Amino acid sequence: MAKKDYMGRCGACIHCDLSSGYTSCYSTSFKCTRNNYTVKADEKSCSRFEQASGRNNEIIAKYDK
């Protein structure tokens, strides 16, 4: 299975709460604290994207099951 690239995606945004992840039907969703809805870590980011410093592919992948 190919590794996912999270850079520039929802998972790399400061508004994506990685600790809020829950898995359903083999897909993990996270809470977006800015828009108050759920997102996938590899989902295309919205216009409010803000890069979280220190967050890289390896860190995000630990939460995205």
PDB file of C-alpha atoms in Angstrom:
ATOM      1  CA  MET A   1       0.000   0.000   0.000  1.00  0.00           C
ATOM      2  CA  ALA A   2       1.355   3.425  -0.952  1.00  0.00           C
ATOM      3  CA  LYS A   3       2.048   5.934   1.787  1.00  0.00           C
ATOM      4  CA  LYS A   4      -0.293   8.891   2.005  1.00  0.00           C
ATOM      5  CA  ASP A   5       1.015  12.427   1.603  1.00  0.00           C
ATOM      6  CA  TYR A   6      -0.603  14.707   4.187  1.00  0.00           C
ATOM      7  CA  MET A   7       1.318  17.899   3.435  1.00  0.00           C
ATOM      8  CA  GLY A   8      -1.058  20.671   2.407  1.00  0.00           C
ATOM      9  CA  ARG A   9      -4.006  18.483   3.427  1.00  0.00           C
ATOM     10  CA  CYS A  10      -6.359  18.679   6.407  1.00  0.00           C
ATOM     11  CA  GLY A  11      -4.109  16.556   8.639  1.00  0.00           C
ATOM     12  CA  ALA A  12      -1.300  19.126   8.410  1.00  0.00           C
ATOM     13  CA  CYS A  13      -3.587  22.004   9.453  1.00  0.00           C
ATOM     14  CA  ILE A  14      -3.532  23.429  12.997  1.00  0.00           C
ATOM     15  CA  HIS A  15      -7.339  23.233  13.058  1.00  0.00           C
ATOM     16  CA  CYS A  16      -7.371  19.441  12.586  1.00  0.00           C
ATOM     17  CA  ASP A  17      -7.512  17.910  16.063  1.00  0.00           C
ATOM     18  CA  LEU A  18      -5.578  14.658  15.608  1.00  0.00           C
ATOM     19  CA  SER A  19      -6.447  13.506  19.129  1.00  0.00           C
ATOM     20  CA  SER A  20     -10.158  13.468  18.226  1.00  0.00           C
ATOM     21  CA  GLY A  21      -9.807  10.686  15.650  1.00  0.00           C
ATOM     22  CA  TYR A  22     -12.347   7.895  15.394  1.00  0.00           C
ATOM     23  CA  THR A  23     -12.424   5.029  12.935  1.00  0.00           C
ATOM     24  CA  SER A  24     -15.538   3.828  11.174  1.00  0.00           C
ATOM     25  CA  CYS A  25     -15.671   1.487   8.186  1.00  0.00           C
ATOM     26  CA  TYR A  26     -11.851   1.412   7.930  1.00  0.00           C
ATOM     27  CA  SER A  27     -11.657   5.210   7.636  1.00  0.00           C
ATOM     28  CA  THR A  28     -10.489   7.638  10.330  1.00  0.00           C
ATOM     29  CA  SER A  29     -12.103  11.048  10.773  1.00  0.00           C
ATOM     30  CA  PHE A  30     -10.937  14.007  12.823  1.00  0.00           C
ATOM     31  CA  LYS A  31     -12.629  17.132  14.165  1.00  0.00           C
ATOM     32  CA  CYS A  32     -11.901  20.442  12.455  1.00  0.00           C
ATOM     33  CA  THR A  33     -11.912  22.935  15.326  1.00  0.00           C
ATOM     34  CA  ARG A  34     -12.312  25.926  13.009  1.00  0.00           C
ATOM     35  CA  ASN A  35     -15.297  24.728  10.956  1.00  0.00           C
ATOM     36  CA  ASN A  36     -16.782  22.371  13.572  1.00  0.00           C
ATOM     37  CA  TYR A  37     -17.160  19.340  11.305  1.00  0.00           C
ATOM     38  CA  THR A  38     -15.237  16.145  10.619  1.00  0.00           C
ATOM     39  CA  VAL A  39     -12.490  15.747   8.037  1.00  0.00           C
ATOM     40  CA  LYS A  40     -10.150  13.042   6.777  1.00  0.00           C
ATOM     41  CA  ALA A  41      -6.430  13.675   7.308  1.00  0.00           C
ATOM     42  CA  ASP A  42      -5.655  13.291   3.590  1.00  0.00           C
ATOM     43  CA  GLU A  43      -8.638  15.391   2.472  1.00  0.00           C
ATOM     44  CA  LYS A  44      -8.031  18.492   0.352  1.00  0.00           C
ATOM     45  CA  SER A  45      -7.735  21.451   2.698  1.00  0.00           C
ATOM     46  CA  CYS A  46     -10.114  24.392   2.711  1.00  0.00           C
ATOM     47  CA  SER A  47      -9.284  28.076   2.248  1.00  0.00           C
ATOM     48  CA  ARG A  48      -8.663  28.409   6.004  1.00  0.00           C
ATOM     49  CA  PHE A  49      -5.681  26.014   5.994  1.00  0.00           C
ATOM     50  CA  GLU A  50      -2.861  26.935   8.371  1.00  0.00           C
ATOM     51  CA  GLN A  51       0.214  24.686   8.470  1.00  0.00           C
ATOM     52  CA  ALA A  52       0.916  23.230  11.919  1.00  0.00           C
ATOM     53  CA  SER A  53       4.601  23.649  12.720  1.00  0.00           C
ATOM     54  CA  GLY A  54       6.363  20.397  13.490  1.00  0.00           C
ATOM     55  CA  ARG A  55       3.591  18.238  12.039  1.00  0.00           C
ATOM     56  CA  ASN A  56       4.918  15.889   9.365  1.00  0.00           C
ATOM     57  CA  ASN A  57       3.712  12.837   7.439  1.00  0.00           C
ATOM     58  CA  GLU A  58       4.985  10.378  10.066  1.00  0.00           C
ATOM     59  CA  ILE A  59       3.221  12.105  12.963  1.00  0.00           C
ATOM     60  CA  ILE A  60      -0.087  12.392  11.109  1.00  0.00           C
ATOM     61  CA  ALA A  61       0.101   8.773   9.907  1.00  0.00           C
ATOM     62  CA  LYS A  62       0.277   7.577  13.557  1.00  0.00           C
ATOM     63  CA  TYR A  63      -3.216   9.000  14.120  1.00  0.00           C
ATOM     64  CA  ASP A  64      -4.681   8.104  10.715  1.00  0.00           C
ATOM     65  CA  LYS A  65      -5.482   4.406  11.035  1.00  0.00           C
TER      66      LYS A  65
END
